[in-house]
Short mmCIF file of C-alpha atoms in Angstrom, two decimals:
data_model
loop_
_atom_site.label_atom_id
_atom_site.label_comp_id
_atom_site.label_asym_id
_atom_site.label_seq_id
_atom_site.Cartn_x
_atom_site.Cartn_y
_atom_site.Cartn_z
CA MET A 1 -43.32 49.27 153.89
CA THR A 2 -42.39 48.01 149.96
CA LEU A 3 -39.49 46.47 150.95
CA SER A 4 -41.33 44.53 153.61
CA PHE A 5 -43.95 43.27 151.29
CA LEU A 6 -41.66 42.30 149.07
CA GLN A 7 -39.48 40.24 151.22
CA ILE A 8 -42.14 38.82 153.31
CA ARG A 9 -43.78 37.46 150.26
CA LYS A 10 -40.58 35.57 149.18
CA ASN A 11 -40.35 33.88 153.01
CA TYR A 12 -44.28 32.89 152.63
CA GLN A 13 -43.35 31.36 149.44
CA LEU A 14 -39.86 29.37 150.52
CA ASP A 15 -42.02 27.74 153.86
CA ASP A 16 -44.13 26.45 151.67
CA ILE A 17 -41.01 24.40 150.05
CA GLU A 18 -39.46 24.02 152.63
CA PRO A 19 -40.88 22.82 155.67
CA TYR A 20 -40.02 23.88 159.19
CA GLU A 21 -41.22 20.46 160.42
CA GLU A 22 -37.81 19.25 158.16
CA LEU A 23 -35.16 21.52 160.69
CA LEU A 24 -36.18 18.30 162.72
CA GLN A 25 -35.01 15.64 161.31
CA SER A 26 -32.33 17.84 160.12
CA GLU A 27 -28.01 16.95 161.85
CA ASN A 28 -27.42 20.95 161.02
CA THR A 29 -30.12 22.16 163.77
CA LYS A 30 -28.52 23.77 166.51
CA PRO A 31 -28.88 23.25 170.31
CA VAL A 32 -30.23 26.34 171.64
CA SER A 33 -30.13 27.64 175.44
CA ILE A 34 -33.47 29.76 176.33
CA LEU A 35 -32.80 31.08 178.76
CA VAL A 36 -35.72 33.79 181.03
CA PRO A 37 -34.83 36.34 183.21
CA ALA A 38 -37.89 36.33 186.65
CA TYR A 39 -38.16 39.00 188.66
CA ASN A 40 -40.82 38.96 191.00
CA GLU A 41 -42.91 36.79 187.73
CA SER A 42 -44.93 34.63 189.60
CA VAL A 43 -48.48 35.35 188.12
CA GLY A 44 -47.42 34.27 183.82
CA ILE A 45 -43.98 32.64 185.10
CA TYR A 46 -45.95 28.72 184.87
CA GLY A 47 -47.40 29.13 182.25
CA SER A 48 -44.45 30.95 180.35
CA ILE A 49 -42.17 27.56 181.26
CA ARG A 50 -45.14 25.19 180.57
CA SER A 51 -45.38 26.68 176.47
CA LEU A 52 -41.40 26.46 175.81
CA LEU A 53 -41.60 22.97 177.70
CA SER A 54 -43.92 21.86 174.39
CA ILE A 55 -42.43 23.75 171.45
CA GLU A 56 -40.83 21.35 169.06
CA TYR A 57 -37.28 21.23 168.93
CA PRO A 58 -34.63 18.25 168.87
CA GLU A 59 -31.87 19.81 171.34
CA TYR A 60 -32.08 22.39 173.61
CA GLU A 61 -31.76 23.85 177.61
CA ILE A 62 -34.04 25.95 179.75
CA ILE A 63 -32.11 27.79 181.83
CA ILE A 64 -34.84 31.16 184.81
CA ILE A 65 -32.60 32.67 185.91
CA ASN A 66 -34.74 33.72 189.50
CA ASP A 67 -33.08 37.34 190.35
CA GLY A 68 -33.97 37.95 192.87
CA SER A 69 -36.91 38.04 193.41
CA THR A 70 -39.94 39.04 196.53
CA ASP A 71 -42.18 37.30 195.21
CA ASP A 72 -42.96 33.74 195.18
CA THR A 73 -42.08 33.44 191.75
CA LEU A 74 -39.19 30.71 193.10
CA GLU A 75 -41.64 28.29 195.27
CA LYS A 76 -43.82 28.08 192.94
CA LEU A 77 -41.15 26.88 190.66
CA ILE A 78 -39.81 24.58 193.27
CA THR A 79 -43.31 23.55 194.11
CA ARG A 80 -44.68 22.87 190.63
CA PHE A 81 -42.24 21.59 188.55
CA LYS A 82 -40.05 19.74 191.64
CA LEU A 83 -37.52 21.68 191.19
CA VAL A 84 -34.04 19.90 193.82
CA LYS A 85 -31.00 22.18 194.64
CA ILE A 86 -27.80 20.30 192.97
CA ASN A 87 -23.69 20.80 192.15
CA ARG A 88 -22.83 22.10 188.56
CA VAL A 89 -19.90 24.43 187.10
CA ILE A 90 -20.53 27.63 186.35
CA ARG A 91 -17.59 28.19 183.69
CA LYS A 92 -17.92 32.19 184.63
CA GLN A 93 -17.56 34.49 181.09
CA LEU A 94 -19.05 37.28 182.00
CA ASP A 95 -19.38 39.74 185.70
CA THR A 96 -22.43 38.94 187.75
CA LYS A 97 -24.14 38.88 191.10
CA GLU A 98 -23.57 36.35 193.63
CA ILE A 99 -25.29 32.63 192.45
CA LYS A 100 -26.85 31.42 195.24
CA GLY A 101 -28.15 27.70 194.53
CA ILE A 102 -29.27 25.76 191.24
CA TYR A 103 -31.87 23.51 190.90
CA GLN A 104 -32.98 20.96 188.63
CA SER A 105 -36.77 19.56 188.09
CA THR A 106 -36.50 15.81 188.38
CA LEU A 107 -40.26 15.51 185.65
CA TYR A 108 -38.53 17.72 183.05
CA PRO A 109 -34.58 17.34 183.68
CA HIS A 110 -33.54 19.94 180.81
CA LEU A 111 -34.75 22.50 183.35
CA ILE A 112 -32.82 24.76 185.28
CA VAL A 113 -33.79 27.85 187.55
CA LEU A 114 -30.30 30.00 188.64
CA ASP A 115 -31.45 31.76 191.93
CA LYS A 116 -29.13 34.40 192.23
CA GLU A 117 -28.88 38.04 194.18
CA ASN A 118 -31.29 40.95 192.09
CA GLY A 119 -29.38 42.53 189.40
CA GLY A 120 -31.24 43.28 186.54
CA LYS A 121 -31.85 41.99 183.18
CA ALA A 122 -28.70 42.69 182.12
CA ASP A 123 -27.02 40.16 184.74
CA ALA A 124 -29.44 38.27 184.41
CA LEU A 125 -29.75 36.96 181.13
CA ASN A 126 -25.34 37.22 181.59
CA ALA A 127 -25.49 35.17 184.37
CA GLY A 128 -27.57 32.47 182.30
CA ILE A 129 -25.34 33.05 179.48
CA ASN A 130 -22.62 31.61 181.81
CA CYS A 131 -24.54 28.46 182.88
CA SER A 132 -26.44 27.25 179.22
CA ARG A 133 -24.28 24.99 177.97
CA TYR A 134 -24.58 25.45 173.84
CA PRO A 135 -23.53 28.32 171.59
CA TYR A 136 -26.72 29.96 170.87
CA PHE A 137 -28.92 30.66 173.32
CA CYS A 138 -32.25 33.34 173.16
CA SER A 139 -33.38 35.22 175.86
CA LEU A 140 -37.49 35.54 176.55
CA ASP A 141 -39.50 37.97 179.11
CA GLY A 142 -40.45 36.01 181.56
CA ASP A 143 -44.05 36.91 180.87
CA SER A 144 -44.61 35.17 177.10
CA ILE A 145 -46.52 32.03 175.41
CA ILE A 146 -43.58 31.34 172.41
CA GLU A 147 -45.52 29.27 169.86
CA ARG A 148 -44.41 25.63 169.44
CA ASN A 149 -42.94 26.07 166.03
CA ALA A 150 -41.47 29.54 166.61
CA PHE A 151 -37.25 28.16 167.25
CA LEU A 152 -36.85 26.34 164.08
CA LYS A 153 -38.58 29.02 162.23
CA VAL A 154 -36.42 32.25 164.27
CA LEU A 155 -32.94 29.69 164.09
CA LYS A 156 -33.24 28.80 160.21
CA PRO A 157 -31.95 31.59 159.22
CA ILE A 158 -28.48 31.36 161.49
CA ILE A 159 -28.73 27.12 160.42
CA GLU A 160 -29.00 28.04 157.06
CA SER A 161 -26.41 30.66 156.60
CA ASP A 162 -23.25 29.23 157.94
CA ASP A 163 -22.30 31.50 161.09
CA GLU A 164 -23.03 34.88 159.28
CA ILE A 165 -25.69 35.13 161.24
CA ILE A 166 -24.98 36.23 164.63
CA ALA A 167 -28.64 37.19 165.54
CA SER A 168 -31.47 36.40 165.00
CA GLY A 169 -35.22 38.12 165.98
CA GLY A 170 -38.16 36.62 165.82
CA SER A 171 -42.02 38.84 166.28
CA VAL A 172 -43.57 40.22 169.80
CA ARG A 173 -47.96 40.13 169.43
CA ILE A 174 -50.08 40.60 172.23
CA ALA A 175 -51.17 38.21 174.13
CA ASN A 176 -54.27 41.01 175.92
CA GLY A 177 -57.61 39.01 175.20
CA CYS A 178 -56.31 36.22 173.52
CA THR A 179 -57.75 32.46 175.66
CA ILE A 180 -54.48 30.52 176.19
CA GLN A 181 -54.73 27.37 178.76
CA SER A 182 -51.45 25.97 179.37
CA GLY A 183 -48.93 27.76 178.17
CA GLU A 184 -50.84 26.86 174.56
CA VAL A 185 -52.44 29.62 172.83
CA ILE A 186 -55.98 28.31 172.49
CA SER A 187 -57.32 30.97 170.56
CA ILE A 188 -56.39 34.07 169.43
CA GLY A 189 -59.05 37.28 170.67
CA LEU A 190 -58.42 40.70 171.08
CA SER A 191 -59.00 42.93 173.80
CA ASN A 192 -62.13 44.79 174.59
CA LYS A 193 -60.11 48.47 176.37
CA PRO A 194 -59.08 50.42 172.76
CA ILE A 195 -55.41 51.06 174.71
CA VAL A 196 -54.65 47.48 174.06
CA ILE A 197 -56.25 46.81 170.79
CA MET A 198 -53.73 50.21 169.58
CA GLN A 199 -50.41 48.36 170.39
CA VAL A 200 -51.75 45.36 168.54
CA ILE A 201 -51.30 48.44 165.74
CA GLU A 202 -48.33 49.76 166.74
CA TYR A 203 -46.62 46.42 167.11
CA LEU A 204 -47.52 45.05 163.23
CA ARG A 205 -47.14 48.04 162.01
CA ALA A 206 -43.29 48.22 163.68
CA PHE A 207 -42.48 44.69 163.61
CA LEU A 208 -44.07 44.23 160.37
CA THR A 209 -43.09 46.83 158.31
CA GLY A 210 -40.42 48.56 159.67
CA ARG A 211 -38.45 45.71 160.91
CA VAL A 212 -38.75 43.71 157.78
CA GLY A 213 -37.37 46.42 155.52
CA LEU A 214 -34.63 47.60 158.13
CA SER A 215 -33.55 43.78 158.55
CA GLN A 216 -32.97 43.02 154.65
CA ASN A 217 -30.27 45.53 154.44
CA ASN A 218 -29.00 43.68 157.03
CA LEU A 219 -29.75 47.97 158.86
CA LEU A 220 -31.02 46.73 162.01
CA LEU A 221 -30.37 47.71 165.58
CA ILE A 222 -33.09 46.52 167.30
CA VAL A 223 -33.91 42.10 168.47
CA SER A 224 -36.25 42.04 170.95
CA GLY A 225 -36.00 41.14 173.94
CA ALA A 226 -39.29 39.35 174.40
CA PHE A 227 -38.09 36.81 171.07
CA GLY A 228 -34.31 36.74 170.13
CA VAL A 229 -31.82 34.21 168.90
CA PHE A 230 -27.70 34.94 169.67
CA SER A 231 -24.76 33.62 169.23
CA LYS A 232 -23.05 33.02 172.36
CA ARG A 233 -19.25 33.34 171.46
CA TRP A 234 -20.30 36.65 169.57
CA VAL A 235 -21.89 37.84 172.69
CA ILE A 236 -19.58 37.00 175.01
CA GLU A 237 -16.88 37.85 173.04
CA ALA A 238 -18.42 41.43 172.68
CA GLY A 239 -18.53 41.48 176.27
CA GLY A 240 -22.43 40.41 177.21
CA TYR A 241 -25.51 42.74 177.92
CA ALA A 242 -24.10 46.29 179.53
CA HIS A 243 -26.19 47.49 182.73
CA THR A 244 -28.27 49.88 180.51
CA VAL A 245 -31.91 50.75 180.39
CA GLY A 246 -32.69 49.26 177.25
CA GLU A 247 -29.79 46.51 177.18
CA ASP A 248 -31.42 44.81 174.69
CA MET A 249 -30.80 46.91 171.78
CA GLU A 250 -27.63 48.38 173.02
CA LEU A 251 -26.12 44.44 172.39
CA VAL A 252 -27.15 44.53 168.97
CA VAL A 253 -25.64 48.02 168.25
CA ARG A 254 -22.13 47.60 170.28
CA LEU A 255 -22.91 43.33 167.90
CA HIS A 256 -22.68 45.13 164.59
CA ARG A 257 -19.93 47.50 166.20
CA MET A 258 -17.46 44.95 166.96
CA VAL A 259 -17.43 43.39 163.28
CA LYS A 260 -17.27 46.72 161.10
CA GLU A 261 -13.94 47.05 163.44
CA LYS A 262 -13.22 43.02 163.18
CA ARG A 263 -14.12 44.33 158.45
CA LEU A 264 -16.28 40.24 158.92
CA ASN A 265 -19.27 39.39 156.75
CA LYS A 266 -21.75 38.85 160.38
CA LYS A 267 -25.43 39.55 160.13
CA ILE A 268 -28.61 40.50 162.27
CA VAL A 269 -31.93 38.59 161.11
CA TYR A 270 -35.61 39.94 161.67
CA VAL A 271 -37.70 36.72 160.57
CA PRO A 272 -41.62 37.71 160.71
CA ASP A 273 -43.09 34.39 161.30
CA PRO A 274 -41.94 33.32 165.23
CA VAL A 275 -44.20 33.94 166.93
CA CYS A 276 -44.00 35.02 170.90
CA TRP A 277 -47.10 36.47 172.74
CA THR A 278 -46.96 38.44 175.64
CA GLU A 279 -49.28 40.60 177.66
CA ALA A 280 -49.68 44.86 177.23
CA PRO A 281 -49.78 47.11 179.73
CA ASP A 282 -53.58 47.91 179.45
CA SER A 283 -53.55 51.14 181.13
CA ILE A 284 -52.51 54.73 181.01
CA LYS A 285 -50.02 54.67 184.35
CA TYR A 286 -47.93 51.17 182.99
CA LEU A 287 -47.94 52.22 179.45
CA ARG A 288 -46.64 55.76 180.33
CA ARG A 289 -43.89 53.85 181.78
CA GLN A 290 -42.89 51.42 180.01
CA ARG A 291 -43.11 54.13 177.20
CA LYS A 292 -40.51 56.37 179.28
CA ARG A 293 -38.51 53.59 179.93
CA TRP A 294 -38.52 52.54 176.00
CA HIS A 295 -36.94 56.33 175.20
CA ARG A 296 -34.19 56.19 178.51
CA GLY A 297 -32.95 53.56 177.36
CA LEU A 298 -32.76 54.80 172.87
CA PHE A 299 -30.90 57.14 174.18
CA ASP A 300 -28.49 54.93 176.10
CA SER A 301 -27.52 52.74 173.43
CA LEU A 302 -27.29 56.00 170.50
CA TRP A 303 -24.85 58.13 173.29
CA LYS A 304 -23.16 54.57 173.94
CA HIS A 305 -22.48 54.38 170.46
CA ARG A 306 -22.66 58.37 169.81
CA LYS A 307 -18.87 57.70 167.66
CA LEU A 308 -20.89 55.69 164.72
CA MET A 309 -22.58 58.91 164.20
CA PHE A 310 -21.87 59.16 160.07
CA ASN A 311 -18.79 57.47 160.68
CA PRO A 312 -17.98 56.23 157.31
CA LYS A 313 -15.83 52.84 158.79
CA TYR A 314 -19.76 52.12 159.86
CA GLY A 315 -21.05 52.10 156.54
CA SER A 316 -24.51 51.87 156.50
CA ILE A 317 -25.02 51.47 159.68
CA GLY A 318 -23.06 54.96 160.27
CA PHE A 319 -24.95 56.58 157.40
CA VAL A 320 -28.58 55.32 157.79
CA SER A 321 -29.42 53.57 160.35
CA MET A 322 -28.09 55.46 163.24
CA PRO A 323 -28.95 58.91 161.73
CA TYR A 324 -32.68 57.20 161.27
CA PHE A 325 -32.59 56.63 165.63
CA PHE A 326 -31.24 59.40 166.53
CA PHE A 327 -33.65 62.36 164.68
CA ILE A 328 -36.60 59.63 163.82
CA GLU A 329 -37.04 58.06 166.54
CA PHE A 330 -35.95 60.24 169.11
CA LEU A 331 -35.85 63.66 168.34
CA GLY A 332 -39.00 62.59 165.97
CA PRO A 333 -41.80 62.90 169.23
CA LEU A 334 -39.69 66.80 170.40
CA ILE A 335 -40.39 67.65 166.75
CA GLU A 336 -43.61 66.55 166.52
CA LEU A 337 -44.48 67.81 170.28
CA ILE A 338 -43.72 71.29 169.04
CA GLY A 339 -45.59 71.03 166.43
CA TYR A 340 -49.10 71.07 167.59
CA ILE A 341 -48.14 73.93 170.48
CA LEU A 342 -47.50 76.36 167.75
CA LEU A 343 -50.44 74.72 165.70
CA ILE A 344 -52.06 75.15 168.79
CA VAL A 345 -51.32 78.49 168.99
CA ALA A 346 -51.89 79.09 165.87
CA VAL A 347 -55.34 78.79 166.12
CA PHE A 348 -55.60 81.55 168.95
CA THR A 349 -53.74 84.33 167.39
CA GLY A 350 -55.72 83.20 164.32
CA SER A 351 -52.48 82.73 162.13
CA ILE A 352 -53.18 80.07 160.48
CA HIS A 353 -55.67 78.38 157.21
CA PHE A 354 -58.62 76.61 159.41
CA GLU A 355 -59.33 74.71 154.93
CA TYR A 356 -55.90 73.97 154.25
CA ALA A 357 -55.37 72.59 158.00
CA LEU A 358 -57.96 71.40 158.40
CA LEU A 359 -57.23 69.58 154.99
CA PHE A 360 -53.74 68.64 156.39
CA PHE A 361 -55.12 67.26 159.33
CA LEU A 362 -56.98 64.64 156.49
CA LEU A 363 -53.94 64.09 154.54
CA SER A 364 -52.63 63.09 158.53
CA LEU A 365 -55.85 60.78 159.58
CA ILE A 366 -55.15 59.42 155.80
CA TYR A 367 -51.40 57.90 156.35
CA GLY A 368 -51.42 57.53 158.93
CA SER A 369 -54.52 54.41 159.23
CA ILE A 370 -52.81 53.10 155.87
CA TYR A 371 -49.59 52.67 156.96
CA SER A 372 -51.81 51.02 159.49
CA MET A 373 -53.87 48.95 158.14
CA SER A 374 -51.14 47.96 155.90
CA ALA A 375 -49.55 46.48 158.38
CA VAL A 376 -52.60 44.07 159.47
CA LEU A 377 -52.90 43.24 156.11
CA LEU A 378 -49.73 42.04 155.41
CA GLU A 379 -50.56 40.31 159.17
CA GLU A 380 -53.01 38.69 157.66
CA TRP A 381 -52.67 38.07 154.20
CA SER A 382 -48.85 36.29 155.51
CA MET A 383 -49.83 34.88 159.02
CA GLU A 384 -52.92 34.06 158.97
CA ARG A 385 -52.19 35.25 163.48
CA TYR A 386 -56.42 37.04 163.27
CA PRO A 387 -58.51 35.22 161.50
CA LYS A 388 -62.03 36.35 162.23
CA VAL A 389 -62.90 39.37 160.03
CA ARG A 390 -64.97 41.17 162.88
CA HIS A 391 -60.85 41.57 164.20
CA PHE A 392 -60.23 42.80 161.24
CA VAL A 393 -63.09 45.58 160.97
CA ILE A 394 -62.03 46.49 165.51
CA LEU A 395 -58.28 46.84 163.69
CA PHE A 396 -59.27 49.18 161.35
CA LEU A 397 -61.68 51.46 162.85
CA VAL A 398 -59.67 51.87 165.98
CA SER A 399 -56.70 52.54 163.67
CA LEU A 400 -58.59 56.02 162.22
CA THR A 401 -58.56 57.17 165.35
CA GLU A 402 -54.55 57.22 166.01
CA THR A 403 -53.87 60.25 165.10
CA LEU A 404 -56.32 61.55 167.22
CA TRP A 405 -55.21 60.41 170.71
CA TYR A 406 -53.08 57.62 170.86
CA ARG A 407 -50.50 59.50 169.10
CA PRO A 408 -50.26 62.38 170.56
CA LEU A 409 -50.06 60.47 174.07
CA THR A 410 -47.36 58.84 173.13
CA VAL A 411 -44.83 62.03 171.85
CA VAL A 412 -45.90 63.26 175.14
CA TRP A 413 -45.32 60.37 177.02
CA ARG A 414 -41.49 59.80 175.07
CA VAL A 415 -41.07 63.93 175.63
CA GLU A 416 -40.75 63.11 179.51
CA GLY A 417 -38.19 60.71 178.92
CA MET A 418 -36.47 63.05 177.74
CA ILE A 419 -36.27 64.90 180.28
CA GLU A 420 -35.69 62.44 182.75
CA MET A 421 -33.14 61.26 181.07
CA LEU A 422 -32.26 64.69 181.55
CA PHE A 423 -32.39 64.17 185.02
CA GLY A 424 -30.01 60.70 185.08
CA LYS A 425 -32.96 58.92 185.74
CA ARG A 426 -32.05 54.81 185.13
CA GLY A 427 -33.72 52.18 186.17
CA TRP A 428 -36.63 49.87 185.00
CA GLY A 429 -39.43 51.20 187.04
CA GLU A 430 -41.89 48.97 188.38
CA MET A 431 -44.48 46.64 186.38
CA VAL A 432 -46.95 45.09 187.54
CA ARG A 433 -48.17 41.66 185.31
CA LYS A 434 -51.56 40.13 185.86
CA GLY A 435 -50.74 36.92 184.35
CA VAL A 436 -52.88 36.08 180.61
CA SER A 437 -52.69 31.69 181.53
CA ASN A 438 -55.22 30.25 182.70
CA ASP A 439 -53.09 27.54 184.58
#
């Protein structure tokens, strides 16, 4: 948290001195291909593309990959963006499922749609990489709403690094409760559902404290699949996206592994300011499904690259990042659940000192709330995405309840993910989108 505070303050001061708009005229600004895998995204895809068409960036292309959708995603794209079928040579550098058709918008020539057989998110992204023309690509979720200047901000470190930085990730915020029209966030709000508000707090904490601190020391193992920019050359050399549950994390770990083995000085960074808004699950059913999947994906990545663990060849990645994600992020929920069970047993057997138990409970409540509210304060102080005092009060009050209900729930769900992993469960599971944009 301390490292994050200092780094965000440093970036905040630099932003005033070096406005991002100057990059619009810079000859060093890299063109970028924006890849949007879409599977049954009919509800939110139009708003997402509208937001991409209005971004502030000198040169880019948008490639929507329709991954065998069974709804009317493709039909909606063809109708609304006046798509026509074209012939385009694709250099197949990564293996993917068959491409059935390539479409181009007559309204926006830089908008391309690939229609392919279903192969999963990783396969769709690899197809998009094959089709892309530019040296950098950005992966975005099909239900995401991007801020106008987000690409200038997320690509700034890459532009200034002279190829030292090979991947850069931005922040993801919860769009539920916001007013979004034609792919643009008109006003920022909060959902009236506590389970969504808790996710807002959780995202702020994960991105503004965890990822900033890890990024500063080149320890970052996750660039969010909802909003990340990569050097195409290095991703292709690493073999592209793998067919795992957590393909975004697995790729980042593989990139770290590759550059360490080649003894190269390359970095993967997180930039807190550029924001991508996405729809969060607003029901217990789908949030539980998401968290189980995330935990299985975490283990997939760690197990596939277990060779890095405590291996001096991989430096701080092997001695800090991998152990942290294994012992704290992966095993932590199991240890915590055992603690809950032992606490309940101790209460019924009378082997607990009630006064000390109450004291530790209050300390836990205060610690968790201070940590959560520090992230909210960092957000308000540095980026001011939630300017209303009412929002701040709601976030504070809800964060006080996290220890009582939300954290135990996520612990149980993540342990369920571990059990599913032991039984060999694969796949993403169905996620229903309601859409956050008013077309």
